[in-house]
Each structure stands twice: as structure tokens, then as C-alpha cells.
């Protein structure tokens, strides 16, 4: 028996045929937009290393969120830039803290049109830039941190967050947050856990966006994962599932598609992936030089994240992709 030379090409002949057989279809409803809100500014401040992304005022944040909701983007994750920081990161759970104020306004203005979430961590709020308070040796104190994460979860839930997203990579954080929420009448609030979060150089532009410098030239390798490891991410995921996570996340996305695929195969929960600031910035920088077709690369790369197994993709490209996909 002979096979025709056109065997694989038969289904590639026209655009409608390719659409009919497409295995992965990216939709605006797959996307969540990370957004920044800064306390004490009157006009939005562009972020140089994240072209097209700004630190918002509460007013401009509401406008941006409404535009995203109109485009079919179903969720946002809010990051706060407080006017003052301290050793424990107390503005993170202050009811008058910038994220709580912004969540209340968004809830009022947007109703239920979008899932409202905020990053649940302390690094944007501590003066040393670590994800929790430090012990006498200058290491992040795990158990003190997760106790504070419980407070942040409650503050966000009271301000109207639909889900909480802990990103600190402390051991036991999901269980501690679940207990805090359940103990205060918020049993219905899901946890989207940053389960497999790597210590990555791709977070550089984000740290400009939230004005975070880690004290003493430090890094987060004492609590975030080593990028040489994949099996370890499955242990992280297993623990988070056992502690009550409702959605598990892999971060970054593009350099970790093998991890996304492995996590997808491991769990029946929804899987999220975070296409991070450095991944976004690389597309923008190359496109600006005319070296790549930015929108085409954006669509290809974010589709690849979904193809690898992500149900939810957090991306600074949410708005521009939603416009293309609409
Ligand atoms: C921690 C946090 C970080 C990001 C999201 N949450 C930074 C870090 O862990 O150092 C990075 C996101 C990005 O690079 O887009 N609160």
C-alpha cells in the first residue's frame, strides 16, 4: 500500500478547515489580567520595562477593568503599590490599604462581570522586599508569614475579592489561608495557589512595577523553586491540593511548559499559568526593534501555554489578545 504525499496536508488547505480541526482555541475567557494600582498618585504612571502597562490610580484602574470586562476577559489579579512599607508588610491587610480600597471600588463599579482577585503576598508591602517577616538570622520566618497571609486573605475577602491567590511560596500557606477564610465566614472563596513558582530572572520588570528591591541584593531562592527541578513542582502541587487549593498555578509559563504539562497530567483541578513580566517584555522589546511580529508572537506563545494544559492564563497581553480574538 502506498500513501499519498498529501496525507498530512489534506486538513491544512483552507482557513475554515484548519479552524474545524484546531485542537486548541484561545478565548478571552481563558485570560486574567494582572493590574497595578498605586497609592498616592493623581495620574497613571507608565512602567518603562512593561510597555503598555501602567501603575493605575483607582479611577484609571476602574476604567481599564471595565474595558477588559467588555472585551470578555473574565478576571483580574490586582497588585498594590503602597505609599509606605514596613518590616511586616502591614498595608497588605489594612482595611484602608490600597488593594482593599481598590477592590471595594471595583466591586461597586463592575458588579459580577469579572472575577476580582488580588495577589496575596507581602513583598510589595515590606521595606526589605521579602515575602514575609524576617527572623533573627534575616531569613523569612515561614510560620509568621503564613499567619499574616491569613490576615491578608480576610482583608481581601472583606473588600470583595472573589478568590485569593497566594504567591509567597511559604510551606503550609494554602492550609493556613483556608483555615482563616473558613473560620470567618468565607468558606466559599476559592484559593488559586501559586503552587509551582520558580525563582526566576523573568520577574525583573515586575519588580520595577511594584517598586520592590530585595534588601542586600538578596533573592528568593530560599523559598521559590529551583529552575532545575520539575518533579519537585509535583510535590508542591500535591501539598497544595491536600491543603485545599481550588486552582493550581505554574509560574513563569513559557519556559516551564513541561511543568504545565506535568501538572495538567497530575491533577483534575483547573491549572493556571502566569506569563510573567519578563516574558511579556521580551516580546515587546523585539517587536519594537522590528525583529519579530509582536502580535503574532503573542498569540502563538499564549496559545502554546493553553496547548500545554493551562485552563487559565494570567498575562499582561490579556487586553490586546482579547481584542484580536473577539
Ligand atoms: C510576588 C510576585 C511576583 C510576581 C507576582 N507575584 C514577584 C516575585 O515573586 O518576585 C511576578 C510577576 C511577573 O513577573 O509578572 N508577590
Coordinates of C-alpha atoms and ligand atoms in Angstrom, one line a residue:
X1 CA 0.0 0.0 0.0
X2 CA 1.3 3.5 -0.9
X3 CA 0.4 6.6 1.0
X4 CA -0.3 9.8 -0.9
X5 CA 2.2 12.5 -0.4
X6 CA -0.6 14.9 0.7
X7 CA -1.6 12.8 3.6
X8 CA -0.9 15.3 6.4
X9 CA -1.6 18.3 4.3
X10 CA -5.2 17.4 3.4
X11 CA -6.6 19.1 6.5
X12 CA -4.5 22.2 6.2
X13 CA -5.7 23.5 2.9
X14 CA -8.0 26.4 3.9
X15 CA -8.5 28.6 7.0
X16 CA -12.0 27.2 7.7
X17 CA -10.7 23.6 7.5
X18 CA -7.8 24.5 9.9
X19 CA -10.3 26.1 12.3
X20 CA -12.5 23.0 12.3
X21 CA -9.7 20.7 13.2
X22 CA -7.9 23.1 15.6
X23 CA -7.1 21.3 18.9
X24 CA -6.6 24.5 20.9
X25 CA -8.7 27.6 20.7
X26 CA -7.7 30.5 22.8
X27 CA -10.5 32.7 24.0
X28 CA -10.7 35.9 26.0
X29 CA -12.4 33.9 28.7
X30 CA -9.2 32.0 29.3
X31 CA -7.4 35.1 30.3
X32 CA -6.8 37.0 33.6
X33 CA -5.1 40.4 33.5
X34 CA -2.6 41.4 36.2
X35 CA -3.1 45.1 37.0
X36 CA -1.2 47.5 39.2
X37 CA -2.7 50.1 41.5
X38 CA -0.6 52.7 43.3
X39 CA -1.4 54.7 46.3
X40 CA -1.0 58.5 46.3
X41 CA -0.8 59.3 42.6
X42 CA -3.1 61.5 40.5
X43 CA -2.4 60.2 37.1
X44 CA -1.4 56.7 35.8
X45 CA 2.3 56.1 35.7
X46 CA 3.7 54.1 32.7
X47 CA 6.1 51.3 33.6
X48 CA 9.2 51.7 31.4
X49 CA 10.1 48.0 31.3
X50 CA 6.5 46.9 30.6
X51 CA 5.4 49.0 27.6
X52 CA 1.6 49.4 27.6
X53 CA 1.2 48.6 31.3
X54 CA 0.8 51.3 34.0
X55 CA 0.6 51.8 37.7
X56 CA -3.0 52.9 38.0
X57 CA -4.9 55.3 40.1
X58 CA -8.1 53.8 41.5
X59 CA -10.0 55.8 38.8
X60 CA -7.9 54.6 35.9
X61 CA -8.0 51.1 37.3
X62 CA -11.8 51.0 37.2
X63 CA -11.7 52.3 33.6
X64 CA -9.2 49.7 32.5
X65 CA -11.1 46.9 34.3
X66 CA -14.3 47.9 32.6
X67 CA -12.7 47.9 29.2
X68 CA -11.3 44.4 29.8
X69 CA -14.6 43.1 31.0
X70 CA -16.3 44.5 27.9
X71 CA -13.7 42.6 25.8
X72 CA -14.7 39.3 27.5
X73 CA -11.7 39.0 29.8
X74 CA -13.1 37.2 32.9
X75 CA -10.7 38.1 35.6
X76 CA -8.1 40.4 37.0
X77 CA -5.3 40.0 39.6
X78 CA -4.6 43.2 41.4
X79 CA -1.1 44.2 42.7
X80 CA -0.9 47.1 45.2
X81 CA 1.9 49.6 45.4
X82 CA 1.5 51.2 48.8
X83 CA 2.8 54.7 49.7
X84 CA 4.6 53.4 52.8
X85 CA 6.1 50.0 53.6
X86 CA 7.2 48.4 56.9
X87 CA 9.0 45.4 58.3
X88 CA 6.0 43.1 58.3
X89 CA 4.0 44.5 55.3
X90 CA 1.0 45.7 57.3
X91 CA -0.6 47.8 54.5
X92 CA -1.4 44.4 52.9
X93 CA -4.1 43.7 55.5
X94 CA -5.0 47.2 56.5
X95 CA -8.7 47.7 55.5
X96 CA -7.6 51.2 54.2
X97 CA -4.7 49.7 52.3
X98 CA -4.6 50.4 48.6
X99 CA -5.7 47.0 47.4
X100 CA -8.6 46.8 49.7
X101 CA -9.7 50.3 48.7
X102 CA -9.4 49.4 45.0
X103 CA -11.2 46.0 45.4
X104 CA -14.2 47.8 47.1
X105 CA -14.4 50.3 44.2
X106 CA -14.1 47.6 41.6
X107 CA -16.8 45.5 43.2
X108 CA -19.1 48.5 43.3
X109 CA -18.4 49.5 39.7
X110 CA -18.1 46.1 38.0
X111 CA -20.7 44.0 39.9
X112 CA -20.2 40.4 39.0
X113 CA -18.9 40.9 35.4
X114 CA -15.4 39.9 36.3
X115 CA -13.6 37.7 38.8
X116 CA -11.7 40.0 41.2
X117 CA -8.6 38.7 42.7
X118 CA -5.5 40.2 44.3
X119 CA -2.1 38.9 44.8
X120 CA -1.8 37.5 48.3
X121 CA 1.8 38.2 49.3
X122 CA 3.8 40.7 51.4
X123 CA 6.7 41.6 49.2
X124 CA 5.0 44.7 47.8
X125 CA 4.5 45.9 51.3
X126 CA 7.7 45.0 53.2
X127 CA 10.5 47.5 53.3
X128 CA 13.0 44.7 52.8
X129 CA 11.1 43.3 49.8
X130 CA 10.8 39.7 51.0
X131 CA 7.5 37.7 51.0
X132 CA 7.3 37.6 54.8
X133 CA 8.7 39.0 58.0
X134 CA 12.4 38.2 58.8
X135 CA 13.7 36.2 61.7
X136 CA 16.9 37.0 63.7
X137 CA 19.0 35.4 61.0
X138 CA 17.5 37.5 58.3
X139 CA 15.6 34.6 56.8
X140 CA 11.9 34.7 56.1
X141 CA 10.0 33.3 59.1
X142 CA 7.7 30.8 57.5
X143 CA 5.2 30.4 60.3
X144 CA 5.0 34.1 61.0
X145 CA 4.4 34.7 57.3
X146 CA 1.5 32.3 56.9
X147 CA -0.2 33.7 59.9
X148 CA 0.0 37.1 58.2
X149 CA -1.2 35.7 54.9
X150 CA -4.4 34.6 56.7
X151 CA -5.0 38.2 57.7
X152 CA -4.4 39.4 54.2
X153 CA -6.8 36.8 52.9
X154 CA -9.5 38.0 55.2
X155 CA -8.9 41.7 54.4
X156 CA -9.2 40.9 50.7
X157 CA -12.3 38.8 51.1
X158 CA -14.0 41.5 53.2
X159 CA -13.1 44.0 50.5
X160 CA -14.9 41.9 47.9
X161 CA -12.3 39.6 46.4
X162 CA -13.8 36.6 44.6
X163 CA -10.7 34.5 45.1
X164 CA -7.4 34.8 46.7
X165 CA -4.0 34.0 45.0
X166 CA -1.2 33.3 47.5
X167 CA 2.2 33.7 45.7
X168 CA 4.7 33.7 48.6
X169 CA 5.8 30.0 48.4
X170 CA 5.7 29.5 52.2
X171 CA 5.2 26.0 53.4
X172 CA 1.6 25.5 54.6
X173 CA 0.3 28.8 53.2
X174 CA -2.7 27.2 51.5
X175 CA -3.8 25.4 54.6
X176 CA -3.4 28.5 56.8
X177 CA -5.3 30.7 54.4
X178 CA -8.1 28.1 54.0
X179 CA -8.5 27.9 57.8
X180 CA -8.5 31.7 58.1
X181 CA -11.2 32.1 55.4
X182 CA -13.3 29.2 56.7
X183 CA -13.1 30.5 60.3
X184 CA -14.5 33.9 59.3
X185 CA -17.5 33.0 57.1
X186 CA -15.6 32.9 53.7
X187 CA -15.7 29.2 53.1
X188 CA -17.0 29.9 49.5
X189 CA -13.9 31.9 48.5
X190 CA -11.6 29.7 46.3
X191 CA -7.8 29.7 46.5
X192 CA -5.8 29.9 43.3
X193 CA -2.4 28.7 44.6
X194 CA 0.9 29.7 43.0
X195 CA 2.0 26.1 43.6
X196 CA 5.0 25.7 41.3
X197 CA 6.5 29.1 41.4
X198 CA 10.2 29.3 40.4
X199 CA 12.9 31.7 41.5
X200 CA 13.1 33.4 38.1
X201 CA 15.1 36.2 36.5
X202 CA 12.0 36.8 34.4
X203 CA 10.3 38.7 37.2
X204 CA 12.6 41.7 36.7
X205 CA 10.2 44.2 35.1
X206 CA 7.5 43.3 37.7
X207 CA 9.8 44.4 40.5
X208 CA 10.0 47.8 38.8
X209 CA 6.3 47.9 38.5
X210 CA 5.8 47.4 42.3
X211 CA 8.9 49.3 43.4
X212 CA 10.4 46.2 45.1
X213 CA 14.1 45.8 45.6
X214 CA 15.2 42.9 47.8
X215 CA 17.3 44.1 50.6
X216 CA 21.1 43.4 50.5
X217 CA 21.0 42.2 46.9
X218 CA 19.1 39.2 48.1
X219 CA 16.9 36.8 46.2
X220 CA 14.0 34.4 46.7
X221 CA 15.9 31.1 46.2
X222 CA 15.3 30.2 49.9
X223 CA 11.5 29.8 49.2
X224 CA 10.8 29.8 45.5
X225 CA 11.7 26.7 43.4
X226 CA 15.0 26.0 41.7
X227 CA 14.5 26.1 37.9
X228 CA 16.5 22.9 37.5
X229 CA 13.7 20.9 39.1
X230 CA 10.4 19.5 37.6
X231 CA 9.5 16.6 39.9
X232 CA 9.6 19.0 42.9
X233 CA 6.8 21.0 41.3
X234 CA 4.6 17.9 41.6
X235 CA 5.3 17.6 45.3
X236 CA 4.4 21.3 45.7
X237 CA 1.2 20.7 43.8
X238 CA 0.3 17.6 45.8
X239 CA 0.7 19.5 49.0
X240 CA -1.4 22.5 47.9
X241 CA -4.2 20.1 46.7
X242 CA -4.1 18.4 50.1
X243 CA -4.3 21.7 51.9
X244 CA -7.3 22.7 49.9
X245 CA -6.2 24.6 46.8
X246 CA -9.0 25.0 44.2
X247 CA -6.8 26.0 41.3
X248 CA -3.1 25.3 41.0
X249 CA -0.7 27.6 39.1
X250 CA 2.7 27.3 37.4
X251 CA 4.8 30.4 37.1
X252 CA 6.5 31.5 34.8
X253 CA 4.7 30.0 31.9
X254 CA 6.7 29.8 28.7
X255 CA 10.0 28.5 29.9
X256 CA 8.1 26.0 32.1
X257 CA 5.7 24.4 29.6
X258 CA 7.0 21.0 30.6
X259 CA 5.9 21.8 34.1
X260 CA 2.5 23.0 33.0
X261 CA 2.0 19.7 31.1
X262 CA 3.2 17.6 34.0
X263 CA 0.9 19.4 36.4
X264 CA -2.0 19.1 34.0
X265 CA -1.4 15.3 33.9
X266 CA -1.2 15.1 37.7
X267 CA -4.4 16.9 38.8
X268 CA -8.0 17.2 37.9
X269 CA -8.2 20.7 39.2
X270 CA -8.1 23.7 36.9
X271 CA -4.5 24.7 36.1
X272 CA -3.4 28.3 35.7
X273 CA -0.1 29.6 34.2
X274 CA 1.4 33.0 34.6
X275 CA 3.1 34.5 31.6
X276 CA 5.3 36.9 33.6
X277 CA 6.6 40.3 33.1
X278 CA 9.9 39.3 31.6
X279 CA 8.2 37.0 29.1
X280 CA 6.0 40.0 28.1
X281 CA 8.9 42.5 28.0
X282 CA 10.9 40.2 25.6
X283 CA 8.1 40.2 23.0
X284 CA 7.6 44.0 23.3
X285 CA 11.3 44.8 23.0
X286 CA 11.9 42.6 20.0
X287 CA 8.8 43.9 18.3
X288 CA 9.8 47.5 18.9
X289 CA 13.0 46.8 17.0
X290 CA 11.0 45.3 14.2
X291 CA 12.7 41.9 14.8
X292 CA 9.5 40.0 15.3
X293 CA 5.8 40.5 14.6
X294 CA 4.8 41.2 18.2
X295 CA 1.0 40.5 18.0
X296 CA 1.7 37.2 16.0
X297 CA 4.3 36.0 18.5
X298 CA 2.0 37.0 21.4
X299 CA -0.9 34.9 20.0
X300 CA 1.4 31.9 19.3
X301 CA 3.1 31.9 22.7
X302 CA -0.1 32.3 24.7
X303 CA -1.8 29.6 22.7
X304 CA 1.2 27.4 23.4
X305 CA 0.6 27.9 27.1
X306 CA -3.0 26.7 26.7
X307 CA -1.9 23.8 24.5
X308 CA 0.5 22.7 27.2
X309 CA -2.5 22.3 29.5
X310 CA -3.4 25.6 31.2
X311 CA -7.1 26.4 31.6
X312 CA -6.4 30.0 32.9
X313 CA -3.6 32.2 31.7
X314 CA -2.5 35.3 33.6
X315 CA -1.0 37.7 31.1
X316 CA -0.3 41.4 30.5
X317 CA -1.4 40.7 26.9
X318 CA -5.0 40.0 28.0
X319 CA -6.4 43.2 26.6
X320 CA -4.6 43.1 23.3
X321 CA -5.3 39.4 22.8
X322 CA -8.9 39.7 23.7
X323 CA -9.2 42.5 21.0
X324 CA -7.7 40.1 18.4
X325 CA -9.8 37.1 19.4
X326 CA -13.1 38.9 19.8
Ligands
LIG1 C1 5.2 38.1 44.4 C2 5.0 38.1 43.0 C3 6.0 38.3 42.0 C4 5.3 38.2 40.7 C5 4.0 38.0 41.0 N1 3.8 37.9 42.4 C6 7.4 38.6 42.1 C7 8.3 37.7 42.8 O1 8.0 36.6 43.2 O2 9.4 38.2 42.9 C8 6.0 38.3 39.4 C9 5.0 38.6 38.3 C10 5.7 39.0 37.0 O3 6.9 39.0 36.8 O4 4.9 39.3 36.1 N2 4.3 38.9 45.1

